[in-house]
Amino acid sequence: MKSINTILLILCVTLLSCDVGDDDVNVNQQVCVNSSTVIIDASRHGNPNENVSITGLSLSGDCLLIRISGSGCDASSWTLDLVDSDVVSFSSPPERNLILEFTNTELCTAVFEKSFTFDISSLQVSGNEVQLNFNNSSTSLTTINYMY
C-alpha cells in the first residue's frame, strides 16, 4: 500500500510541476529591433519602383527582413518604405499587396545590397496566415507567406 501511495504522490507532484504557462501562446510575438512600421495607405500605393530589386525576404515572428540591391555610391543614404494597398484579397490564404518606396539620391553606378527590417504585425487579418505580394517591377512578383 505504501508503494502505491508513493507512486501516486510522485505522479501528483510530477503533474502539478508541469508548466502549461504562456510560453507557447505568443511564439511569433517578437520585438523587431530598429524596425520600421508598414505604411497602410492606398493613396501611396502607386507605381512599382523599377530602381530596386528584392534579393531576399525572411521572416522571424512579426519581423520581415527585406534585402534589396540597387546602384549607388555606398547605400548609406538609402531609405525604404513598405507600403500596403489597404486591400485584402480573401483567397486562401488571404493576400495583401505591397510595394517598396525606395529613395536613392546617390549618383554612382556601383551596385550595393542593404537590408531593412519591418514590423509587419499590422498586416495580420482574421485567421493565422496571409500571403504578402511584393510587386516592384512590371514583370516580377515576389511573395512570402506570413503565419502568426
PDB file of C-alpha atoms in Angstrom:
ATOM      1  CA  MET A   1       0.000   0.000   0.000  1.00  0.00           C
ATOM      2  CA  LYS A   2       2.899   2.329   0.783  1.00  0.00           C
ATOM      3  CA  SER A   3       4.331   1.830  -2.690  1.00  0.00           C
ATOM      4  CA  ILE A   4       1.004   2.740  -4.321  1.00  0.00           C
ATOM      5  CA  ASN A   5       0.767   5.904  -2.174  1.00  0.00           C
ATOM      6  CA  THR A   6       4.353   6.763  -3.055  1.00  0.00           C
ATOM      7  CA  ILE A   7       3.681   6.265  -6.767  1.00  0.00           C
ATOM      8  CA  LEU A   8       0.511   8.396  -6.564  1.00  0.00           C
ATOM      9  CA  LEU A   9       2.396  11.101  -4.670  1.00  0.00           C
ATOM     10  CA  ILE A  10       5.178  11.163  -7.286  1.00  0.00           C
ATOM     11  CA  LEU A  11       2.615  11.213 -10.082  1.00  0.00           C
ATOM     12  CA  CYS A  12       0.717  14.133  -8.476  1.00  0.00           C
ATOM     13  CA  VAL A  13       3.907  16.126  -7.884  1.00  0.00           C
ATOM     14  CA  THR A  14       5.019  15.498 -11.475  1.00  0.00           C
ATOM     15  CA  LEU A  15       1.684  16.597 -12.942  1.00  0.00           C
ATOM     16  CA  LEU A  16       1.474  19.689 -10.763  1.00  0.00           C
ATOM     17  CA  SER A  17       5.009  20.725 -11.637  1.00  0.00           C
ATOM     18  CA  CYS A  18       4.327  20.722 -15.399  1.00  0.00           C
ATOM     19  CA  ASP A  19       4.382  24.195 -16.878  1.00  0.00           C
ATOM     20  CA  VAL A  20       1.444  24.928 -19.162  1.00  0.00           C
ATOM     21  CA  GLY A  21       2.011  28.666 -18.940  1.00  0.00           C
ATOM     22  CA  ASP A  22       2.051  31.310 -21.633  1.00  0.00           C
ATOM     23  CA  ASP A  23       5.350  30.220 -23.181  1.00  0.00           C
ATOM     24  CA  ASP A  24       3.723  28.714 -26.268  1.00  0.00           C
ATOM     25  CA  VAL A  25       0.934  31.262 -26.649  1.00  0.00           C
ATOM     26  CA  ASN A  26       2.953  34.088 -28.198  1.00  0.00           C
ATOM     27  CA  VAL A  27       5.703  32.251 -30.040  1.00  0.00           C
ATOM     28  CA  ASN A  28       5.615  34.662 -33.001  1.00  0.00           C
ATOM     29  CA  GLN A  29       5.403  37.840 -30.970  1.00  0.00           C
ATOM     30  CA  GLN A  30       8.914  39.213 -31.105  1.00  0.00           C
ATOM     31  CA  VAL A  31      10.101  42.771 -30.821  1.00  0.00           C
ATOM     32  CA  CYS A  32      11.596  43.963 -34.081  1.00  0.00           C
ATOM     33  CA  VAL A  33      14.679  45.937 -33.081  1.00  0.00           C
ATOM     34  CA  ASN A  34      15.364  49.052 -35.178  1.00  0.00           C
ATOM     35  CA  SER A  35      12.470  48.252 -37.477  1.00  0.00           C
ATOM     36  CA  SER A  36      10.159  50.448 -39.464  1.00  0.00           C
ATOM     37  CA  THR A  37       6.404  50.168 -39.499  1.00  0.00           C
ATOM     38  CA  VAL A  38       4.361  49.306 -42.550  1.00  0.00           C
ATOM     39  CA  ILE A  39       2.547  52.218 -44.162  1.00  0.00           C
ATOM     40  CA  ILE A  40      -1.056  51.228 -44.887  1.00  0.00           C
ATOM     41  CA  ASP A  41      -2.213  53.872 -47.309  1.00  0.00           C
ATOM     42  CA  ALA A  42      -3.921  53.214 -50.640  1.00  0.00           C
ATOM     43  CA  SER A  43      -3.009  56.698 -51.912  1.00  0.00           C
ATOM     44  CA  ARG A  44       0.729  55.925 -51.550  1.00  0.00           C
ATOM     45  CA  HIS A  45       0.415  52.520 -53.191  1.00  0.00           C
ATOM     46  CA  GLY A  46       1.341  53.769 -56.640  1.00  0.00           C
ATOM     47  CA  ASN A  47       3.568  52.586 -59.420  1.00  0.00           C
ATOM     48  CA  PRO A  48       6.196  49.954 -58.729  1.00  0.00           C
ATOM     49  CA  ASN A  49       9.732  51.259 -58.236  1.00  0.00           C
ATOM     50  CA  GLU A  50      11.879  49.831 -61.013  1.00  0.00           C
ATOM     51  CA  ASN A  51      15.127  51.080 -59.423  1.00  0.00           C
ATOM     52  CA  VAL A  52      15.292  48.457 -56.695  1.00  0.00           C
ATOM     53  CA  SER A  53      15.456  44.672 -56.742  1.00  0.00           C
ATOM     54  CA  ILE A  54      14.406  42.411 -53.899  1.00  0.00           C
ATOM     55  CA  THR A  55      17.249  39.947 -53.372  1.00  0.00           C
ATOM     56  CA  GLY A  56      15.923  38.323 -50.210  1.00  0.00           C
ATOM     57  CA  LEU A  57      12.943  38.076 -47.875  1.00  0.00           C
ATOM     58  CA  SER A  58      12.897  36.371 -44.498  1.00  0.00           C
ATOM     59  CA  LEU A  59      10.507  36.261 -41.577  1.00  0.00           C
ATOM     60  CA  SER A  60      11.211  35.907 -37.884  1.00  0.00           C
ATOM     61  CA  GLY A  61       7.980  36.188 -35.922  1.00  0.00           C
ATOM     62  CA  ASP A  62       6.431  39.542 -36.841  1.00  0.00           C
ATOM     63  CA  CYS A  63       9.709  40.870 -38.266  1.00  0.00           C
ATOM     64  CA  LEU A  64      10.241  40.946 -42.009  1.00  0.00           C
ATOM     65  CA  LEU A  65      13.780  41.382 -43.302  1.00  0.00           C
ATOM     66  CA  ILE A  66      13.940  42.707 -46.855  1.00  0.00           C
ATOM     67  CA  ARG A  67      17.262  42.644 -48.676  1.00  0.00           C
ATOM     68  CA  ILE A  68      17.452  44.896 -51.732  1.00  0.00           C
ATOM     69  CA  SER A  69      20.026  45.801 -54.329  1.00  0.00           C
ATOM     70  CA  GLY A  70      20.414  48.946 -56.339  1.00  0.00           C
ATOM     71  CA  SER A  71      23.019  51.293 -57.739  1.00  0.00           C
ATOM     72  CA  GLY A  72      24.667  53.956 -55.628  1.00  0.00           C
ATOM     73  CA  CYS A  73      27.866  55.150 -54.005  1.00  0.00           C
ATOM     74  CA  ASP A  74      27.674  53.217 -50.724  1.00  0.00           C
ATOM     75  CA  ALA A  75      23.965  52.744 -49.873  1.00  0.00           C
ATOM     76  CA  SER A  76      24.290  54.789 -46.676  1.00  0.00           C
ATOM     77  CA  SER A  77      21.592  57.299 -47.672  1.00  0.00           C
ATOM     78  CA  TRP A  78      19.073  54.756 -48.952  1.00  0.00           C
ATOM     79  CA  THR A  79      15.627  54.721 -47.379  1.00  0.00           C
ATOM     80  CA  LEU A  80      12.904  52.169 -47.873  1.00  0.00           C
ATOM     81  CA  ASP A  81       9.208  52.342 -47.019  1.00  0.00           C
ATOM     82  CA  LEU A  82       6.954  49.296 -47.173  1.00  0.00           C
ATOM     83  CA  VAL A  83       3.521  50.404 -48.404  1.00  0.00           C
ATOM     84  CA  ASP A  84       0.394  48.254 -48.217  1.00  0.00           C
ATOM     85  CA  SER A  85      -2.546  48.903 -50.541  1.00  0.00           C
ATOM     86  CA  ASP A  86      -5.048  48.593 -47.648  1.00  0.00           C
ATOM     87  CA  VAL A  87      -6.886  45.915 -49.635  1.00  0.00           C
ATOM     88  CA  VAL A  88      -7.140  42.276 -48.571  1.00  0.00           C
ATOM     89  CA  SER A  89      -7.914  39.644 -51.189  1.00  0.00           C
ATOM     90  CA  PHE A  90      -9.912  36.991 -49.399  1.00  0.00           C
ATOM     91  CA  SER A  91      -8.443  33.980 -51.132  1.00  0.00           C
ATOM     92  CA  SER A  92      -6.926  31.011 -49.327  1.00  0.00           C
ATOM     93  CA  PRO A  93      -4.728  32.230 -47.736  1.00  0.00           C
ATOM     94  CA  PRO A  94      -5.770  35.899 -47.813  1.00  0.00           C
ATOM     95  CA  GLU A  95      -3.405  38.173 -49.746  1.00  0.00           C
ATOM     96  CA  ARG A  96      -2.068  41.683 -49.228  1.00  0.00           C
ATOM     97  CA  ASN A  97      -0.335  43.680 -51.961  1.00  0.00           C
ATOM     98  CA  LEU A  98       2.733  45.717 -51.073  1.00  0.00           C
ATOM     99  CA  ILE A  99       5.260  47.891 -52.852  1.00  0.00           C
ATOM    100  CA  LEU A 100       8.623  49.257 -51.825  1.00  0.00           C
ATOM    101  CA  GLU A 101       9.111  53.017 -51.912  1.00  0.00           C
ATOM    102  CA  PHE A 102      12.846  53.275 -52.428  1.00  0.00           C
ATOM    103  CA  THR A 103      14.678  56.584 -52.141  1.00  0.00           C
ATOM    104  CA  ASN A 104      18.191  56.792 -53.515  1.00  0.00           C
ATOM    105  CA  THR A 105      19.866  60.158 -54.102  1.00  0.00           C
ATOM    106  CA  GLU A 106      23.265  58.645 -54.871  1.00  0.00           C
ATOM    107  CA  LEU A 107      24.521  59.178 -58.429  1.00  0.00           C
ATOM    108  CA  CYS A 108      27.099  56.378 -58.621  1.00  0.00           C
ATOM    109  CA  THR A 109      26.694  53.249 -60.718  1.00  0.00           C
ATOM    110  CA  ALA A 110      28.189  50.667 -58.359  1.00  0.00           C
ATOM    111  CA  VAL A 111      25.727  48.014 -57.163  1.00  0.00           C
ATOM    112  CA  PHE A 112      25.139  47.520 -53.429  1.00  0.00           C
ATOM    113  CA  GLU A 113      22.842  45.483 -51.205  1.00  0.00           C
ATOM    114  CA  LYS A 114      21.235  46.646 -47.993  1.00  0.00           C
ATOM    115  CA  SER A 115      18.766  45.104 -45.536  1.00  0.00           C
ATOM    116  CA  PHE A 116      15.759  46.745 -43.918  1.00  0.00           C
ATOM    117  CA  THR A 117      13.553  45.337 -41.144  1.00  0.00           C
ATOM    118  CA  PHE A 118       9.826  45.954 -40.776  1.00  0.00           C
ATOM    119  CA  ASP A 119       7.320  45.094 -38.042  1.00  0.00           C
ATOM    120  CA  ILE A 120       4.505  43.562 -40.094  1.00  0.00           C
ATOM    121  CA  SER A 121       2.111  42.732 -37.253  1.00  0.00           C
ATOM    122  CA  SER A 122      -0.282  45.386 -38.617  1.00  0.00           C
ATOM    123  CA  LEU A 123      -0.787  43.224 -41.728  1.00  0.00           C
ATOM    124  CA  GLN A 124      -2.498  40.410 -39.828  1.00  0.00           C
ATOM    125  CA  VAL A 125      -6.037  39.516 -40.880  1.00  0.00           C
ATOM    126  CA  SER A 126      -8.502  37.009 -39.445  1.00  0.00           C
ATOM    127  CA  GLY A 127      -7.083  33.506 -39.423  1.00  0.00           C
ATOM    128  CA  ASN A 128      -3.433  32.744 -38.899  1.00  0.00           C
ATOM    129  CA  GLU A 129      -1.809  33.365 -42.288  1.00  0.00           C
ATOM    130  CA  VAL A 130      -1.632  35.972 -45.027  1.00  0.00           C
ATOM    131  CA  GLN A 131       0.312  35.925 -48.293  1.00  0.00           C
ATOM    132  CA  LEU A 132       2.335  39.082 -48.861  1.00  0.00           C
ATOM    133  CA  ASN A 133       2.767  40.025 -52.534  1.00  0.00           C
ATOM    134  CA  PHE A 134       5.606  42.428 -53.341  1.00  0.00           C
ATOM    135  CA  ASN A 135       5.190  43.964 -56.772  1.00  0.00           C
ATOM    136  CA  ASN A 136       8.161  46.154 -57.542  1.00  0.00           C
ATOM    137  CA  SER A 137       8.508  45.720 -61.232  1.00  0.00           C
ATOM    138  CA  SER A 138       6.235  45.369 -64.178  1.00  0.00           C
ATOM    139  CA  THR A 139       7.410  41.807 -64.762  1.00  0.00           C
ATOM    140  CA  SER A 140       8.053  40.128 -61.408  1.00  0.00           C
ATOM    141  CA  LEU A 141       6.083  39.350 -58.290  1.00  0.00           C
ATOM    142  CA  THR A 142       7.731  38.156 -55.098  1.00  0.00           C
ATOM    143  CA  THR A 143       5.634  36.510 -52.394  1.00  0.00           C
ATOM    144  CA  ILE A 144       6.110  35.226 -48.854  1.00  0.00           C
ATOM    145  CA  ASN A 145       3.579  33.619 -46.509  1.00  0.00           C
ATOM    146  CA  TYR A 146       3.333  35.279 -43.090  1.00  0.00           C
ATOM    147  CA  MET A 147       1.995  32.930 -40.410  1.00  0.00           C
ATOM    148  CA  TYR A 148       1.093  34.204 -36.945  1.00  0.00           C
TER     149      TYR A 148
END
